[in-house]
Coordinates of C-alpha atoms in Angstrom, one line a residue:
Chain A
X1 CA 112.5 212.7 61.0
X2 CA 114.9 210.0 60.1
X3 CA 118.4 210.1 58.8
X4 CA 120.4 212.4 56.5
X5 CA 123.3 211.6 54.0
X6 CA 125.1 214.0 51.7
X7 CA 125.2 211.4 49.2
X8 CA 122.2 209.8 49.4
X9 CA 121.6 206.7 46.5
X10 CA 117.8 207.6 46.1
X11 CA 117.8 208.5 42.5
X12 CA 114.0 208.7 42.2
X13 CA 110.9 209.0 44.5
X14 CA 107.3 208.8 43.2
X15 CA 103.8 208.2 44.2
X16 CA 101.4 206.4 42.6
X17 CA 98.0 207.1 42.5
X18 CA 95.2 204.4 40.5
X19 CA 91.8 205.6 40.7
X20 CA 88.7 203.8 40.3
X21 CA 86.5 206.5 38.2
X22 CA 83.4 207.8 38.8
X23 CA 82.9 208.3 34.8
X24 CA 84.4 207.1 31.4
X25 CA 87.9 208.9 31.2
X26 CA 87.8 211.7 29.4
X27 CA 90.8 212.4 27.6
X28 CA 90.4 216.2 27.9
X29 CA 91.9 215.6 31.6
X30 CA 95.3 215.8 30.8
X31 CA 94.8 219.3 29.2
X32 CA 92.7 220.0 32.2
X33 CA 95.5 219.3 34.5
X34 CA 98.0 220.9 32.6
X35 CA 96.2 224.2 32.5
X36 CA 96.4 224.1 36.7
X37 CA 100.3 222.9 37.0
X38 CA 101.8 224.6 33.9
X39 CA 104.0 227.1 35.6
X40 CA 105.5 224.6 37.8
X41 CA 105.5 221.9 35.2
X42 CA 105.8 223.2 31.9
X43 CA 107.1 220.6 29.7
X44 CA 105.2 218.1 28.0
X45 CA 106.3 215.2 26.8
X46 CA 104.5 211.9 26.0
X47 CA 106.0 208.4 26.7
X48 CA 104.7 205.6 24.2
X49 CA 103.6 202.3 25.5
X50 CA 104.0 199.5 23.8
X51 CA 101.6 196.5 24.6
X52 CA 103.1 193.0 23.9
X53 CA 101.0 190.4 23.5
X54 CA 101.8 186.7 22.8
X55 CA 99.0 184.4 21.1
X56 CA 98.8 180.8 21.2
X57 CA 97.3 180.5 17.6
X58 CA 97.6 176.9 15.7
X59 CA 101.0 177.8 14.2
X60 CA 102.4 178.2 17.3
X61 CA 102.6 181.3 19.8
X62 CA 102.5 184.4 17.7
X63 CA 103.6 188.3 18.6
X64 CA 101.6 191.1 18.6
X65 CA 103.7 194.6 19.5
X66 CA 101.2 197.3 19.7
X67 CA 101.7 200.9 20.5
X68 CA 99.2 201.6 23.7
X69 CA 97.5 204.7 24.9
X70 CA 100.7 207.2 25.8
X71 CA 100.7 208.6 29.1
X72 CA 101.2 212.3 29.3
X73 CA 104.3 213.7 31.2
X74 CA 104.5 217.1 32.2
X75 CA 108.2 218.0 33.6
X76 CA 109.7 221.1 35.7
X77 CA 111.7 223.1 33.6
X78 CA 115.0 221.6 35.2
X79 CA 113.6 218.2 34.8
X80 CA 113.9 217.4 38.3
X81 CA 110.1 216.1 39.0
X82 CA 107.4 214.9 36.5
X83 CA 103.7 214.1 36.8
X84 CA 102.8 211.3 34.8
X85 CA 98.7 211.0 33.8
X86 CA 97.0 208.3 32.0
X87 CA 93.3 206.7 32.3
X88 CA 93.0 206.6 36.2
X89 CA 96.7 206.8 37.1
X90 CA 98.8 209.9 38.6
X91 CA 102.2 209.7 39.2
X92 CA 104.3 212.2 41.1
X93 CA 108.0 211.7 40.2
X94 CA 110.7 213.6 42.1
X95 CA 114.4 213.2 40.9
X96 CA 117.5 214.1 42.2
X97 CA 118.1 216.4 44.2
X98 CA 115.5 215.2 46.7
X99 CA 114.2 218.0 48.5
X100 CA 113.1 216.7 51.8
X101 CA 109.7 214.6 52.6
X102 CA 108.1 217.9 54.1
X103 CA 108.0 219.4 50.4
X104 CA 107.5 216.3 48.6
X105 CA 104.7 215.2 50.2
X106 CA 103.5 219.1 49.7
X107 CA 103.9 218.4 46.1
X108 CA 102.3 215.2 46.3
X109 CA 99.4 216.8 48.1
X110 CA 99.0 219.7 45.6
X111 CA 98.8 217.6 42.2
X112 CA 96.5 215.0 44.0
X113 CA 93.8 218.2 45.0
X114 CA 94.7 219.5 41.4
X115 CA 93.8 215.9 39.9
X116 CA 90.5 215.3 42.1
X117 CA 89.0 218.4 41.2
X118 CA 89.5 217.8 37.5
X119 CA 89.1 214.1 37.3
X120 CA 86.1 213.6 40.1
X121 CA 87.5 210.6 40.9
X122 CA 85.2 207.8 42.9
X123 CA 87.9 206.2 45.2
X124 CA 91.5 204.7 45.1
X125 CA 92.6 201.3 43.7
X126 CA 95.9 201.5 45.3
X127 CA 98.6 204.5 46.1
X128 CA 102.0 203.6 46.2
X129 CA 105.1 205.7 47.8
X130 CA 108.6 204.3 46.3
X131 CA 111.7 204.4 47.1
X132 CA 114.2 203.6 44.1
X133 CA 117.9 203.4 45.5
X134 CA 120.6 202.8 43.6
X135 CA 124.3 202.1 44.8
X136 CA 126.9 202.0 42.6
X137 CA 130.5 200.3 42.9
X138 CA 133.5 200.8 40.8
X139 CA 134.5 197.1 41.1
X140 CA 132.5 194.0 39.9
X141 CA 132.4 191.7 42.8
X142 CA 130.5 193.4 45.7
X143 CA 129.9 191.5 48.9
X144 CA 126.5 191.9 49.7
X145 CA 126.8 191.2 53.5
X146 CA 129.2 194.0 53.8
X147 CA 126.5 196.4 52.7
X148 CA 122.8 195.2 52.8
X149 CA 121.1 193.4 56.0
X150 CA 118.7 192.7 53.6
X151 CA 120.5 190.1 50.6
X152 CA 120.3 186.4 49.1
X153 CA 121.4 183.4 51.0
X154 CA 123.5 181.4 48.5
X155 CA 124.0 177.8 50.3
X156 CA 127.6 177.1 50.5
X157 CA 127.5 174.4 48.2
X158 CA 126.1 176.5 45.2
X159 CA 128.6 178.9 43.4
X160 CA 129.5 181.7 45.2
X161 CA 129.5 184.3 42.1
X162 CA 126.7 185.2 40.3
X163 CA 126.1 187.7 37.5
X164 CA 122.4 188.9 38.4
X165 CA 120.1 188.9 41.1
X166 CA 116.7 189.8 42.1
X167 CA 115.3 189.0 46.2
X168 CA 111.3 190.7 46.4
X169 CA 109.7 190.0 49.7
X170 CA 106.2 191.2 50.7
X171 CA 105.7 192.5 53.9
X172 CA 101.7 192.8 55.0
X173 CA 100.3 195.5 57.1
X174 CA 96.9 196.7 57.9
X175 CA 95.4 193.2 57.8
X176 CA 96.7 192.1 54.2
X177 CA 94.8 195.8 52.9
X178 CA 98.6 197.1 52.7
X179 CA 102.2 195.7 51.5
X180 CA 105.8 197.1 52.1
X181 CA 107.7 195.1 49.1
X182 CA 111.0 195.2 49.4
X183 CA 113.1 194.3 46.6
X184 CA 116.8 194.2 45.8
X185 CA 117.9 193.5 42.2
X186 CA 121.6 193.9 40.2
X187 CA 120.4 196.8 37.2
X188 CA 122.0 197.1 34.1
X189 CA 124.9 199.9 34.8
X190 CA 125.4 203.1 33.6
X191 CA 129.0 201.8 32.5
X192 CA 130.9 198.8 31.8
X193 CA 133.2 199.5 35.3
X194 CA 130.5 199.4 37.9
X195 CA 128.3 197.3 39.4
X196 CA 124.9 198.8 39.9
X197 CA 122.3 197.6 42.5
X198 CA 118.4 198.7 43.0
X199 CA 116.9 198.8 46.6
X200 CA 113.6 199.4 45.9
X201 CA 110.9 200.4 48.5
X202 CA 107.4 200.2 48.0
X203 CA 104.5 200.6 50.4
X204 CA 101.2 200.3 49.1
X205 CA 97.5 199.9 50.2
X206 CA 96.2 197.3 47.6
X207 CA 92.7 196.9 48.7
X208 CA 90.5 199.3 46.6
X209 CA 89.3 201.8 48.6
X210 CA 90.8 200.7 51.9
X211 CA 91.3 204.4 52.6
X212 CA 89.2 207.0 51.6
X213 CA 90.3 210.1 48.9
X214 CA 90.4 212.4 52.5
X215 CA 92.8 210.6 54.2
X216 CA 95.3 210.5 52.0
X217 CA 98.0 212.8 53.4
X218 CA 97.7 210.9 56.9
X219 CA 98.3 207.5 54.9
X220 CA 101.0 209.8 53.4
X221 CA 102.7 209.6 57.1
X222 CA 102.6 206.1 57.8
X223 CA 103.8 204.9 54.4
X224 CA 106.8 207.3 54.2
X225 CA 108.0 206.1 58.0
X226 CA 107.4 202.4 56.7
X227 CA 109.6 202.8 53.5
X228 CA 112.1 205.2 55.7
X229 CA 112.4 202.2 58.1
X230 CA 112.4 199.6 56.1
X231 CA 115.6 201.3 54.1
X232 CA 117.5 201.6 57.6
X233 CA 116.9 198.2 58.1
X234 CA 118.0 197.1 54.5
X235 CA 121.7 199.0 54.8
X236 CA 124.9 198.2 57.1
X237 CA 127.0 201.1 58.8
X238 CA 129.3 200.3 55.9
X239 CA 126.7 202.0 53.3
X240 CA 126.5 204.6 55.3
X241 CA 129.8 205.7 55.3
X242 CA 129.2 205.8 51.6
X243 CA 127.1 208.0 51.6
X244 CA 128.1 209.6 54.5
X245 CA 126.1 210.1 57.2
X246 CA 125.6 213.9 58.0
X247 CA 123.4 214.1 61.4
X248 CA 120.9 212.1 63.1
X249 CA 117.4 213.1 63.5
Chain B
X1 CA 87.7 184.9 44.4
X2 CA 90.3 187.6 43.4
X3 CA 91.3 187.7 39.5
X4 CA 94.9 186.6 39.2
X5 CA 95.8 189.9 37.0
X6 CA 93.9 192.1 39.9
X7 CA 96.2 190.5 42.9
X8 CA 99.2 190.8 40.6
X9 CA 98.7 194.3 39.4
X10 CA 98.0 195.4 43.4
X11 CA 101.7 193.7 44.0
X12 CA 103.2 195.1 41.1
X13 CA 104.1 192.1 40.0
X14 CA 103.5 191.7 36.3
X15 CA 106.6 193.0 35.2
X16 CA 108.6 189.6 37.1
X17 CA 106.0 187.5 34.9
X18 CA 107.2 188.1 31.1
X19 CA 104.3 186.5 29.5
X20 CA 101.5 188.2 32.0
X21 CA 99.1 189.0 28.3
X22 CA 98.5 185.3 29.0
X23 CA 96.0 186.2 31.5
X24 CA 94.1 188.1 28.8
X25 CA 93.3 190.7 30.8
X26 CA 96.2 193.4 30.4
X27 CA 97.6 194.8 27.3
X28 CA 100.6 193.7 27.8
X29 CA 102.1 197.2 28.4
X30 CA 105.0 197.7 30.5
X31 CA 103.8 198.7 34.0
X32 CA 106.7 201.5 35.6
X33 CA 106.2 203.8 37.1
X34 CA 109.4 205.1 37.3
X35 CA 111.1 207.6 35.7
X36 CA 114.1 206.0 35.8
X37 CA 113.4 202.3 35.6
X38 CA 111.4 202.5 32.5
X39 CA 113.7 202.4 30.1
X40 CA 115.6 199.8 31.9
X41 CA 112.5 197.7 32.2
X42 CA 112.1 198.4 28.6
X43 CA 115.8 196.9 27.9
X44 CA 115.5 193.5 30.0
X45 CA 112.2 193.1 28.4
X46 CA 113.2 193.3 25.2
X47 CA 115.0 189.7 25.9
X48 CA 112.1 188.0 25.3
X49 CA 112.2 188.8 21.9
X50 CA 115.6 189.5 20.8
X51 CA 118.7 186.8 22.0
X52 CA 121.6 189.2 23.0
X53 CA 124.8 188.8 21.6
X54 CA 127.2 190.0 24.1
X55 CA 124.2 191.2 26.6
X56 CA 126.3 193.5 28.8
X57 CA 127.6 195.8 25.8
X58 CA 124.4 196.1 24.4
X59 CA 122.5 196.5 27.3
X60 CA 124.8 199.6 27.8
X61 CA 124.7 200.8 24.3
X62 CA 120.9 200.6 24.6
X63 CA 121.2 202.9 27.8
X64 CA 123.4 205.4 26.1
X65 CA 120.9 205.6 23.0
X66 CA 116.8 205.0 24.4
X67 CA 115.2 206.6 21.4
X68 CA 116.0 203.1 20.2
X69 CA 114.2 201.0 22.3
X70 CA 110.9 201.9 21.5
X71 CA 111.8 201.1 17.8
X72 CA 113.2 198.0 18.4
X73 CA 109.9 196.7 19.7
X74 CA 108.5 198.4 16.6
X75 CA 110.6 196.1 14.7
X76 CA 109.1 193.1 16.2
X77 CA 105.8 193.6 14.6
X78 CA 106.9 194.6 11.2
X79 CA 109.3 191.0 11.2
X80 CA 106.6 188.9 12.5
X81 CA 104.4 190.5 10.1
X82 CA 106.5 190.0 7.0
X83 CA 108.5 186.5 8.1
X84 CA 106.0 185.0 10.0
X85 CA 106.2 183.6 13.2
X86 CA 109.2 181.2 12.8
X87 CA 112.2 183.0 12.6
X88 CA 114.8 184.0 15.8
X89 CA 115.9 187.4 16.0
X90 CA 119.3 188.1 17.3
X91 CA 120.7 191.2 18.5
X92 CA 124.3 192.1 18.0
X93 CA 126.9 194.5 18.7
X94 CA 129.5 195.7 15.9
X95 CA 132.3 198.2 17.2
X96 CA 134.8 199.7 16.3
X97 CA 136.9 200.8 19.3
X98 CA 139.7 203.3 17.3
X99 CA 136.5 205.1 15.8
X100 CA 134.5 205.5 18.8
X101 CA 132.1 203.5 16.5
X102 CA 129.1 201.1 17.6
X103 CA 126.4 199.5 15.3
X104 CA 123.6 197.5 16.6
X105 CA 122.7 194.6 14.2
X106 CA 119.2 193.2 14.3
X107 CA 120.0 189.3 12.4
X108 CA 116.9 187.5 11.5
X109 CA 117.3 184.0 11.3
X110 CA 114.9 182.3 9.4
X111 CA 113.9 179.2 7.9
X112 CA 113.6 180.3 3.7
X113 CA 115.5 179.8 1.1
X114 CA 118.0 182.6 0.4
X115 CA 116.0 183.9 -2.4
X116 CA 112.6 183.8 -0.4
X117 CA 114.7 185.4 2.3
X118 CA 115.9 188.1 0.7
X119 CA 112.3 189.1 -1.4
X120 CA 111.4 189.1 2.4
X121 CA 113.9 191.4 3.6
X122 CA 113.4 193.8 0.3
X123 CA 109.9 194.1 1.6
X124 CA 111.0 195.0 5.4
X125 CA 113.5 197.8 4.0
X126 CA 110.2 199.3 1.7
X127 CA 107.6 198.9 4.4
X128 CA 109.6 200.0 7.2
X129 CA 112.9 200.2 8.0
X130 CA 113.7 202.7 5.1
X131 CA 110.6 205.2 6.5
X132 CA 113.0 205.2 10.2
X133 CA 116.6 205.3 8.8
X134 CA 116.7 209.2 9.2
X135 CA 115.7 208.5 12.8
X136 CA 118.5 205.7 13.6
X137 CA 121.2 206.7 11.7
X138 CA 124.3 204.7 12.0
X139 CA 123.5 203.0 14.7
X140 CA 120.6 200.3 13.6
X141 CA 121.1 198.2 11.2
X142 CA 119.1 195.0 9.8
X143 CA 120.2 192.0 8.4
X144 CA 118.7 188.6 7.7
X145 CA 120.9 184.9 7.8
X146 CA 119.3 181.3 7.3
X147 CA 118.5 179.6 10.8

């Protein structure tokens, strides 16, 4: 069990789940799904993609904007969590208030089973558990080093302030067939006083298949501790006061 | 040998490459997964199309009004459709702090002569914008200026 804050600065975990099919998708799965998870997750809602394409043609590089299959999102009442379904993909969104790992990962677990046994998937591209923290500060030059272990190195003889910033490293595991990537980015703020930074944690298998559909809720385990320890490691004492820490476990 | 789309998709990685549809493998949609981050994703994107005027204030004004977003894309295809592919689209902010008032301006430069320019911007109110106005209100408006 790792560390509790009462103010934590995850705003959003989620697990992603890309399938490789056993079958065409059907696009009845969605309704399939929905009649399983409606009493938990009763609102529907669909989120248009937009595909942007860029052609080099012989008068130059033209646009193309086109709208692409939506994705289906079906949301708790309260709008605190969200499954997301398109061709192949399953998303489990959880919100704020996070409600501890043992019941997200029960959630997780329940709308993967739900999914399998409509879907008959053949096997898993990837799965991905994220982490999306955001920390907020009412002032618009932040020191990074007083906060984050995990930051830029500006050389002395570059400028010292800079208006955005994005660091992504990739961490291998499991002989190259897993990543943690680790990124910290500025974010466009939710007002003009703050300054808003991302830490984002990802831990992914990427080789297709790596694991099989069984094991999932073990590989469950291992990523969570990875993304939980890779957070510690991001984050001074200082961050922790702000979101102050409330016991140790 | 891996596909360069494949080994970028498994990282996540093609939103931090703008132009990925170069592959020609993807779509082009906007890969995020995130509730939260999709929108946002959906704002810095939209640089690649639109020059910001004042990028801060209308990043935020975007924030405080998604339903706009996905029409500003929208408008990308109808202008590229109707001016052709060598015009520069601008994006502006008009306010007016005493009324609690903010416009968003889309300015199409382009090349024409004012007359061609303005039969073209007739046709973009007929074919499109006038079918959305209900939907944006006050607070899109579209406009047209020699380069």
């Amino acid at each position: 069990m790792g560390k509790k804050y009462k103010n934590p600065p995850l705003v959003e975990a989620l697990c992603e789940f890309q399938f490789i099919s056993s079958q065409p998708w059907d696009i009845t799965i969605p309704g399939l799904v929905y009649e399983r998870i409606k009493d938990k997750f009763p609102k529907k809602e669909q989120q248009l993609g937009i595909g942007i394409q860029l052609q080099p043609t012989d008068r130059g590089v033209e646009h193309r904007i086109e709208p692409v299959p939506p994705r289906i999102q079906f949301r708790k009442e309260d709008g605190t969590a969200l499954i997301q379904i398109a061709p192949d993909l399953l998303v489990v969104n959880q919100l704020k208030p996070y409600p501890t790992w043992k019941n997200f990962k029960s959630m997780i677990l329940e709308d993967f089973n739900i999914y399998r046994e409509v879907a008959k998937p053949k096997g898993f591209r990837r799965i991905g558990l994220r982490y999306i923290n955001i920390f907020e500060f009412d002032k618009s030059r932040v020191e990074l080093r007083e906060y984050f272990r995990y930051y830029p190195s500006i050389p002395d003889d570059l400028p010292q302030i800079y208006t955005s910033l994005l660091v992504r490293v990739e961490f291998p595991f499991e002989d190259d067939n897993e990543i943690l990537i680790l990124t910290l980015g500025s974010m466009i703020p939710s007002n003009p006083n703050v300054t808003s930074l991302v830490l984002d944690i990802d831990y992914a298998m990427i080789k297709p298949e790596y694991i099989p559909l069984d094991s999932v809720c073990e590989w469950l385990e291992k990523a969570h501790k990875r993304v939980e320890d890779a957070f510690e490691s991001s984050i001074t004492d200082k961050s922790r006061e702000l979101f102050e820490r409330e016991d140790k476990g | 040998m891996m596909e360069v789309a494949t080994y970028m998709r498994q990282r996540n990685l093609l939103d931090f490459l703008p132009n990925y549809s170069y592959f020609g493998t993807e779509t082009g949609e906007i890969k995020e997964n995130s509730y939260l981050l999709y929108p946002i994703r959906m704002i810095e994107r939209l640089r690649e199309f639109y020059v910001f005027k004042g990028i801060g204030k209308i990043q935020e004004f975007l924030r405080s009004n998604e339903d706009l977003i996905p029409i500003l894309y929208e408008a990308l295809g109808h202008i590229y459709r109707i001016f052709g592919p060598n015009v520069i689209n601008f994006l502006e902010l008009h306010s007016d702090p005493e009324e609690s008032w903010d416009e968003l301006f889309i300015v199409i430069k382009s090349p024409y002569p004012s007359e061609k320019a303005r039969e073209l911007m007739d046709r973009l109110g007929d074919e499109w914008f006038l079918n959305i106005i209900d939907k944006v209100g006050n607070r899109l408006c579209i406009t047209e200026e020699p380069l």
